[in-house]
Amino acid sequence: MTRLKIKAVFLFFLVIVPGILFCLQAKAQEIIDPPEAKLLTKFPFQLLSGGIIILEAKLDDFSDTLNFILDTGSGGISIDSTTCAYLGLKRVASEKTIRGIGGIKNVEFSMNHTLRLPGLSVSNLDFHINDYDLLTSVYGLQIDGIIGYSFLRRYIVALDYDEHVMSVYTPGNYKYPKGGQLMRPVFSSIPMQPAVIKENKTVQSNFYFDTGAGLCFLMTEEFAKDSSMFQNGKRMFSTQAEGLGGKRPMQLTVVKEVKIGPYRFRKVPTLVFNDEFNVTSYPNTGGLIGNDLLRRFNVVLNYPEQVIHLQPNKQFYQPFDYSYTGLGIYIENGEIMVIDVIKGSPGDKAGFKENDRVIAVDNNFTRNIQVYRTLLQNSTTRIKVIVMRDGVPKILFMKVRNILRKK
């Protein structure tokens, strides 16, 4: 090789190659910012007892306004079987199953629909079909369906519990409000949030982040047993809860402390139940965090980025509901009925019977089950309830039990 060629090769490596490496390095350091999250719509929601969120929406081109529960504990989106029949929607058989506290069952689907929220239409949604008669009976409001992961995965959703307003944004850079905390749950179709529980000992586990659960906190008997949560014994009250698949007997108690990120809640009402159908996927999770606790934050659900932002709101320090009646009160054929009475409970001691029709609570004759549920949370006074039994009115007096008290 001539001296001239050697010099040319030397100059190539001295000048050209470092330039190429510099370009590659500069390119590797480039960061392309996603677009800013854009507000698509904002609209009011209704908050029922237990923190249940009700959204009004329409389906396809039907004119009827429907009531949907916003539920981070749902892995899809669903419609009530009665509503499906009323609207004449086509049903398609499937081999898929859904799991609830009352059991496991196969579900049909109604395919390719458009959900029309105020200011926003969401297309290409496949609704699974389920029976929500029990939820309608519990809340005294027609429940037409549940909005879950199939919707939430597409947007950033902000829930303002102070103003009862929901805002929906496109995915992108979102400016979170000050004074909050960004959580990074384990994300699948249902987010699992780490929480620390203090009772006889301190235990950490994942718990489903469940806005569709009208309770504060729930754990399985398996988790409580394996973690020795109540190894020194704990006062428990027999009760029941409602969910997909029906009603389920549970035990009501209080946990000394629940810690979510930096936020601590003391003396938290907690339900403990035998998870026969492994709804909680134990041991992956120990139970769930319900919306009677989560409503104490303004929440941003950013499923595209797999984060959740919590900001304490005006309800953060609101006292928990420690009342215990032992009564199961539901709407049946437009009437508020006593369907279940737990033996030995305050309701049982007051003389309530199954099939009593509730006429008034503390001289309130509105026959609004949401109002009556609120009145029955008063554990400081004796409550007067007027019922109709076998066509005869009766006045019953009940002292609602406060589960914090030893006697």
Coordinates of C-alpha atoms in Angstrom, one line a residue:
M1 CA 0.0 0.0 0.0
T2 CA 1.4 3.4 -0.9
R3 CA 2.1 6.1 1.6
L4 CA -0.6 8.2 0.1
K5 CA -3.2 5.4 0.5
I6 CA -2.2 4.8 4.1
K7 CA -2.6 8.5 4.8
A8 CA -6.1 8.5 3.3
V9 CA -7.2 5.5 5.4
F10 CA -5.8 7.1 8.5
L11 CA -7.7 10.3 7.8
F12 CA -10.9 8.2 7.2
F13 CA -10.7 6.7 10.7
L14 CA -9.5 9.9 12.2
V15 CA -12.3 12.2 10.8
I16 CA -15.1 10.2 9.2
V17 CA -15.6 7.4 11.7
P18 CA -15.8 9.6 14.8
G19 CA -18.3 11.7 12.8
I20 CA -20.4 8.6 12.2
L21 CA -20.1 7.6 15.9
F22 CA -21.1 11.1 17.0
C23 CA -24.2 11.0 14.7
L24 CA -25.2 7.6 16.1
Q25 CA -24.7 8.7 19.7
A26 CA -26.7 11.9 19.1
K27 CA -29.5 9.8 17.5
A28 CA -29.5 7.4 20.5
Q29 CA -29.9 10.4 22.8
E30 CA -32.9 11.8 21.0
I31 CA -36.1 11.7 23.0
I32 CA -39.3 12.1 21.2
D33 CA -41.9 13.5 23.5
P34 CA -45.5 12.2 23.1
P35 CA -48.1 14.8 22.5
E36 CA -49.8 16.6 25.3
A37 CA -52.9 14.8 26.7
K38 CA -56.0 16.5 25.2
L39 CA -59.2 17.0 27.1
L40 CA -62.0 15.3 25.2
T41 CA -64.9 15.8 27.5
K42 CA -66.0 16.3 31.1
F43 CA -69.3 15.6 32.7
P44 CA -71.0 15.0 36.1
F45 CA -71.4 11.6 37.7
Q46 CA -73.6 10.3 40.5
L47 CA -72.1 8.9 43.7
L48 CA -74.2 6.2 45.4
S49 CA -73.7 4.8 48.9
G50 CA -70.4 3.0 49.3
G51 CA -68.8 5.3 46.7
I52 CA -70.3 3.6 43.6
I53 CA -69.9 5.8 40.5
I54 CA -72.9 6.0 38.1
L55 CA -72.3 7.3 34.6
E56 CA -75.2 8.1 32.2
A57 CA -74.6 7.0 28.6
K58 CA -76.4 5.9 25.5
L59 CA -75.8 2.9 23.3
D60 CA -75.5 3.1 19.5
D61 CA -78.4 5.1 18.1
F62 CA -80.9 4.2 20.9
S63 CA -82.5 7.3 22.6
D64 CA -82.7 5.7 26.1
T65 CA -80.3 7.0 28.7
L66 CA -78.6 4.1 30.5
N67 CA -76.9 3.8 33.9
F68 CA -73.4 2.3 34.0
I69 CA -71.1 1.7 37.0
L70 CA -67.5 2.8 36.4
D71 CA -65.6 -0.2 37.7
T72 CA -61.8 -0.6 37.7
G73 CA -62.5 -4.1 39.0
S74 CA -64.0 -5.1 35.7
G75 CA -61.8 -6.7 33.1
G76 CA -64.0 -5.6 30.2
I77 CA -67.4 -3.9 29.6
S78 CA -70.8 -5.4 30.1
I79 CA -74.5 -4.8 29.7
D80 CA -77.5 -6.1 31.8
S81 CA -79.4 -9.0 30.3
T82 CA -82.7 -7.3 30.7
T83 CA -81.4 -4.1 29.1
C84 CA -80.0 -6.2 26.3
A85 CA -83.4 -7.8 25.6
Y86 CA -85.2 -4.5 25.9
L87 CA -82.9 -2.9 23.2
G88 CA -83.1 -6.0 21.1
L89 CA -79.4 -6.5 20.9
K90 CA -78.0 -9.5 19.1
R91 CA -76.4 -12.1 21.4
V92 CA -73.5 -14.3 20.5
A93 CA -72.5 -17.4 22.5
S94 CA -69.0 -17.7 23.8
E95 CA -66.8 -20.0 25.8
K96 CA -65.6 -17.2 28.0
T97 CA -66.4 -17.1 31.7
I98 CA -66.7 -14.4 34.3
R99 CA -66.0 -14.9 38.0
G100 CA -67.8 -13.2 40.9
I101 CA -68.2 -13.8 44.6
G102 CA -71.3 -16.0 43.9
G103 CA -69.7 -18.3 41.3
I104 CA -68.4 -18.7 37.8
K105 CA -70.5 -18.7 34.6
N106 CA -70.2 -18.6 30.9
V107 CA -71.3 -15.4 29.2
E108 CA -72.7 -14.3 25.9
F109 CA -71.6 -11.2 24.1
S110 CA -73.2 -8.5 22.1
M111 CA -70.6 -7.3 19.6
N112 CA -69.3 -4.1 18.0
H113 CA -71.3 -1.3 19.8
T114 CA -70.7 2.4 20.4
L115 CA -71.0 3.8 23.9
R116 CA -72.1 7.4 23.8
L117 CA -71.0 9.4 26.9
P118 CA -71.6 13.1 27.1
G119 CA -69.2 14.6 24.5
L120 CA -67.5 11.3 23.6
S121 CA -68.4 8.3 21.5
V122 CA -66.4 5.1 22.0
S123 CA -66.8 2.6 19.2
N124 CA -65.9 -1.1 18.5
L125 CA -66.9 -2.3 22.0
D126 CA -67.9 -5.9 22.7
F127 CA -70.2 -6.1 25.7
H128 CA -70.5 -9.3 27.7
I129 CA -74.0 -9.9 29.0
N130 CA -74.7 -10.4 32.7
D131 CA -77.7 -10.2 35.1
Y132 CA -77.6 -7.0 37.2
D133 CA -81.0 -7.4 38.9
L134 CA -79.4 -7.7 42.3
L135 CA -77.4 -4.5 41.9
T136 CA -80.5 -2.7 40.8
S137 CA -82.3 -4.0 43.9
V138 CA -79.4 -2.9 46.2
Y139 CA -79.0 0.6 44.9
G140 CA -82.6 1.4 43.9
L141 CA -81.5 2.5 40.5
Q142 CA -81.6 0.6 37.2
I143 CA -78.1 -0.7 36.6
D144 CA -77.8 -1.2 32.8
G145 CA -74.1 -2.2 32.7
I146 CA -70.6 -1.8 33.9
I147 CA -67.8 0.1 32.3
G148 CA -64.3 -1.3 32.9
Y149 CA -61.0 -2.1 31.2
S150 CA -62.3 -2.0 27.6
F151 CA -63.0 1.7 28.0
L152 CA -60.3 2.7 30.6
R153 CA -57.4 1.3 28.6
R154 CA -58.0 3.9 25.8
Y155 CA -57.9 7.1 27.8
I156 CA -56.7 9.0 30.8
V157 CA -59.6 9.4 33.2
A158 CA -59.7 11.9 36.0
L159 CA -62.3 11.5 38.8
D160 CA -63.0 14.6 40.9
Y161 CA -65.0 13.3 43.9
D162 CA -65.3 16.9 45.4
E163 CA -67.2 18.1 42.4
H164 CA -68.6 14.7 41.2
V165 CA -67.1 15.3 37.7
M166 CA -65.3 12.9 35.4
S167 CA -62.8 14.2 32.7
V168 CA -61.5 12.1 29.8
Y169 CA -58.3 12.8 28.0
T170 CA -56.3 11.4 25.1
P171 CA -53.2 9.4 26.1
G172 CA -50.1 11.6 26.3
N173 CA -48.2 13.9 28.6
Y174 CA -50.6 14.7 31.5
K175 CA -49.9 17.3 34.1
Y176 CA -50.9 15.8 37.4
P177 CA -52.2 18.0 40.2
K178 CA -49.9 19.1 43.0
G179 CA -50.1 17.6 46.4
G180 CA -50.7 14.0 45.3
Q181 CA -48.8 10.8 44.8
L182 CA -48.2 8.8 41.6
M183 CA -48.8 5.1 42.2
R184 CA -47.5 2.3 40.0
P185 CA -49.7 -0.7 40.6
V186 CA -49.2 -4.1 39.0
F187 CA -51.2 -3.7 35.9
S188 CA -53.2 -6.4 34.0
S189 CA -56.8 -5.7 33.1
I190 CA -57.4 -4.9 36.8
P191 CA -54.7 -2.8 38.6
M192 CA -53.3 -4.4 41.8
Q193 CA -52.1 -1.8 44.3
P194 CA -49.6 -2.7 47.0
A195 CA -50.8 -1.9 50.5
V196 CA -49.5 -2.4 54.0
I197 CA -51.8 -3.8 56.7
K198 CA -51.2 -3.4 60.4
E199 CA -53.1 -5.5 62.9
N200 CA -51.3 -8.0 65.1
K201 CA -48.4 -7.8 62.7
T202 CA -47.5 -5.8 59.6
V203 CA -48.1 -7.4 56.3
Q204 CA -47.8 -6.2 52.7
S205 CA -49.7 -7.6 49.8
N206 CA -51.3 -6.5 46.5
F207 CA -55.0 -5.6 46.5
Y208 CA -57.3 -5.0 43.6
F209 CA -57.9 -1.3 43.0
D210 CA -61.7 -1.6 42.7
T211 CA -63.9 1.5 42.2
G212 CA -66.9 -0.9 41.6
A213 CA -66.8 -2.2 45.2
G214 CA -69.1 -0.3 47.6
L215 CA -66.9 -0.9 50.7
C216 CA -63.6 0.2 52.2
F217 CA -61.5 -2.9 52.4
L218 CA -61.9 -6.6 51.8
M219 CA -59.6 -9.5 52.5
T220 CA -59.9 -13.2 52.0
E221 CA -59.9 -15.7 54.9
E222 CA -56.9 -17.4 53.2
F223 CA -54.9 -14.2 53.3
A224 CA -55.9 -13.4 56.9
K225 CA -55.0 -17.0 58.0
D226 CA -51.7 -17.3 56.1
S227 CA -50.5 -13.9 57.3
S228 CA -51.7 -14.6 60.8
M229 CA -53.5 -11.2 60.6
F230 CA -55.9 -12.0 63.5
Q231 CA -53.8 -14.5 65.4
N232 CA -54.9 -13.1 68.8
G233 CA -58.6 -13.2 67.9
K234 CA -60.7 -10.4 66.6
R235 CA -64.3 -9.4 67.2
M236 CA -66.3 -10.3 64.0
F237 CA -69.9 -9.5 63.0
S238 CA -71.8 -11.7 60.7
T239 CA -73.1 -9.9 57.6
Q240 CA -73.3 -10.3 53.8
A241 CA -72.2 -8.5 50.7
E242 CA -73.5 -8.4 47.2
G243 CA -71.5 -8.8 44.0
L244 CA -71.5 -10.6 40.6
G245 CA -73.2 -13.9 41.0
G246 CA -75.2 -13.1 44.1
K247 CA -74.9 -12.5 47.8
R248 CA -72.2 -14.0 50.0
P249 CA -71.9 -14.3 53.8
M250 CA -69.0 -12.3 55.3
Q251 CA -67.5 -11.2 58.5
L252 CA -67.3 -7.5 59.4
T253 CA -64.4 -6.2 61.5
V254 CA -62.0 -3.3 61.8
V255 CA -58.3 -3.3 60.8
K256 CA -55.9 -1.0 62.8
E257 CA -54.3 0.5 59.8
V258 CA -54.2 0.4 56.0
K259 CA -51.4 2.2 54.2
I260 CA -51.5 3.0 50.5
G261 CA -48.3 4.6 49.3
P262 CA -47.7 7.4 51.9
Y263 CA -51.4 7.6 52.9
R264 CA -52.5 5.9 56.2
F265 CA -56.0 5.1 57.3
R266 CA -56.7 3.9 60.8
K267 CA -59.5 1.8 62.1
V268 CA -60.7 0.7 58.6
P269 CA -64.0 -1.2 58.3
T270 CA -63.0 -4.5 56.7
L271 CA -64.9 -7.5 55.3
V272 CA -63.4 -10.9 55.5
F273 CA -64.8 -13.7 53.3
N274 CA -64.2 -17.2 52.1
D275 CA -63.1 -16.8 48.5
E276 CA -64.5 -20.1 47.3
F277 CA -64.2 -19.2 43.6
N278 CA -60.8 -17.4 43.9
V279 CA -62.2 -14.1 42.7
T280 CA -59.2 -12.3 44.2
S281 CA -56.6 -14.7 42.6
Y282 CA -55.0 -15.4 45.9
P283 CA -52.0 -15.4 46.6
N284 CA -51.4 -12.8 43.8
T285 CA -53.7 -10.5 45.8
G286 CA -55.0 -10.5 49.4
G287 CA -58.3 -8.9 48.5
L288 CA -59.4 -5.5 47.3
I289 CA -59.5 -1.8 48.1
G290 CA -63.0 -0.5 47.6
N291 CA -64.4 2.9 46.6
D292 CA -65.7 3.9 50.0
L293 CA -62.0 4.4 50.7
L294 CA -60.8 5.4 47.3
R295 CA -63.4 8.2 47.0
R296 CA -61.3 10.0 49.7
F297 CA -58.9 10.9 46.8
N298 CA -59.3 12.7 43.6
V299 CA -58.0 10.0 41.2
V300 CA -56.4 10.0 37.8
L301 CA -56.5 6.6 36.1
N302 CA -53.8 6.5 33.4
Y303 CA -54.1 3.0 32.0
P304 CA -52.0 3.8 28.9
E305 CA -49.0 4.7 31.1
Q306 CA -50.0 2.1 33.8
V307 CA -50.0 4.6 36.6
I308 CA -52.7 6.0 39.0
H309 CA -52.4 9.4 40.7
L310 CA -54.0 9.9 44.1
Q311 CA -54.6 13.3 45.6
P312 CA -56.4 13.6 49.0
N313 CA -59.7 15.5 48.7
K314 CA -62.2 17.1 51.1
Q315 CA -63.4 13.6 52.1
F316 CA -60.0 12.4 53.1
Y317 CA -60.6 12.8 56.8
Q318 CA -64.3 11.9 56.8
P319 CA -65.1 9.3 59.4
F320 CA -65.7 5.8 58.3
D321 CA -69.1 4.1 58.6
Y322 CA -68.9 1.7 61.6
S323 CA -72.6 1.0 61.8
Y324 CA -74.0 -2.5 61.8
T325 CA -77.7 -3.4 61.5
G326 CA -77.6 -7.0 60.2
L327 CA -80.4 -6.1 57.8
G328 CA -80.5 -6.8 54.1
I329 CA -82.7 -4.1 52.5
Y330 CA -83.5 -4.2 48.8
I331 CA -85.9 -2.8 46.2
E332 CA -88.4 -5.4 45.0
N333 CA -91.3 -4.4 42.7
G334 CA -90.8 -0.8 43.6
E335 CA -91.0 -1.4 47.3
I336 CA -88.2 -1.3 49.9
M337 CA -88.2 -4.8 51.5
V338 CA -86.3 -6.4 54.3
I339 CA -85.0 -9.6 52.7
D340 CA -82.4 -10.8 55.2
V341 CA -82.1 -10.5 58.9
I342 CA -78.8 -11.8 60.5
K343 CA -79.6 -13.7 63.7
G344 CA -78.5 -11.9 66.9
S345 CA -78.0 -8.6 65.0
P346 CA -79.5 -5.2 66.0
G347 CA -82.1 -5.7 63.3
D348 CA -83.0 -9.1 64.7
K349 CA -83.2 -7.8 68.3
A350 CA -85.4 -4.9 67.2
G351 CA -87.9 -7.4 65.8
F352 CA -87.5 -7.1 62.0
K353 CA -88.7 -10.0 59.9
E354 CA -88.1 -11.0 56.4
N355 CA -90.6 -9.5 53.9
D356 CA -91.2 -6.5 56.1
R357 CA -92.0 -3.5 53.8
V358 CA -90.2 -0.4 54.9
I359 CA -92.5 2.7 54.9
A360 CA -90.4 5.2 56.8
V361 CA -87.1 5.7 58.7
D362 CA -87.0 8.4 61.4
N363 CA -90.1 10.0 60.0
N364 CA -88.6 10.1 56.5
F365 CA -91.3 8.8 54.1
T366 CA -89.4 9.4 50.8
R367 CA -89.0 5.6 50.2
N368 CA -85.6 6.4 48.8
I369 CA -83.3 3.4 49.6
Q370 CA -80.2 5.6 49.3
V371 CA -81.6 8.0 51.9
Y372 CA -82.6 5.1 54.2
R373 CA -79.2 3.5 54.0
T374 CA -77.7 6.8 55.1
L375 CA -80.1 7.2 58.0
L376 CA -79.4 3.6 59.1
Q377 CA -75.7 4.5 59.5
N378 CA -76.5 6.5 62.6
S379 CA -75.2 4.5 65.5
T380 CA -75.6 7.3 68.1
T381 CA -79.3 7.2 68.6
R382 CA -82.2 4.8 68.6
I383 CA -83.8 4.7 65.1
K384 CA -87.5 4.5 64.5
V385 CA -88.6 2.4 61.5
I386 CA -92.1 2.0 60.3
V387 CA -92.8 -1.3 58.4
M388 CA -95.8 -2.9 56.9
R389 CA -96.2 -6.6 57.9
D390 CA -99.1 -8.7 56.7
G391 CA -101.0 -5.5 55.9
V392 CA -100.5 -4.1 59.4
P393 CA -98.2 -1.1 60.1
K394 CA -95.7 -1.7 62.9
I395 CA -93.2 0.7 64.6
L396 CA -89.8 -0.8 65.4
F397 CA -87.0 0.8 67.3
M398 CA -83.4 -0.2 66.5
K399 CA -80.1 0.7 68.2
V400 CA -77.6 0.5 65.4
R401 CA -74.4 -1.3 66.6
N402 CA -71.1 0.6 66.4
I403 CA -68.5 -2.1 65.7
L404 CA -65.8 0.0 67.4
R405 CA -67.5 -0.4 70.8
K406 CA -66.6 -3.5 72.9
K407 CA -70.2 -3.9 74.1

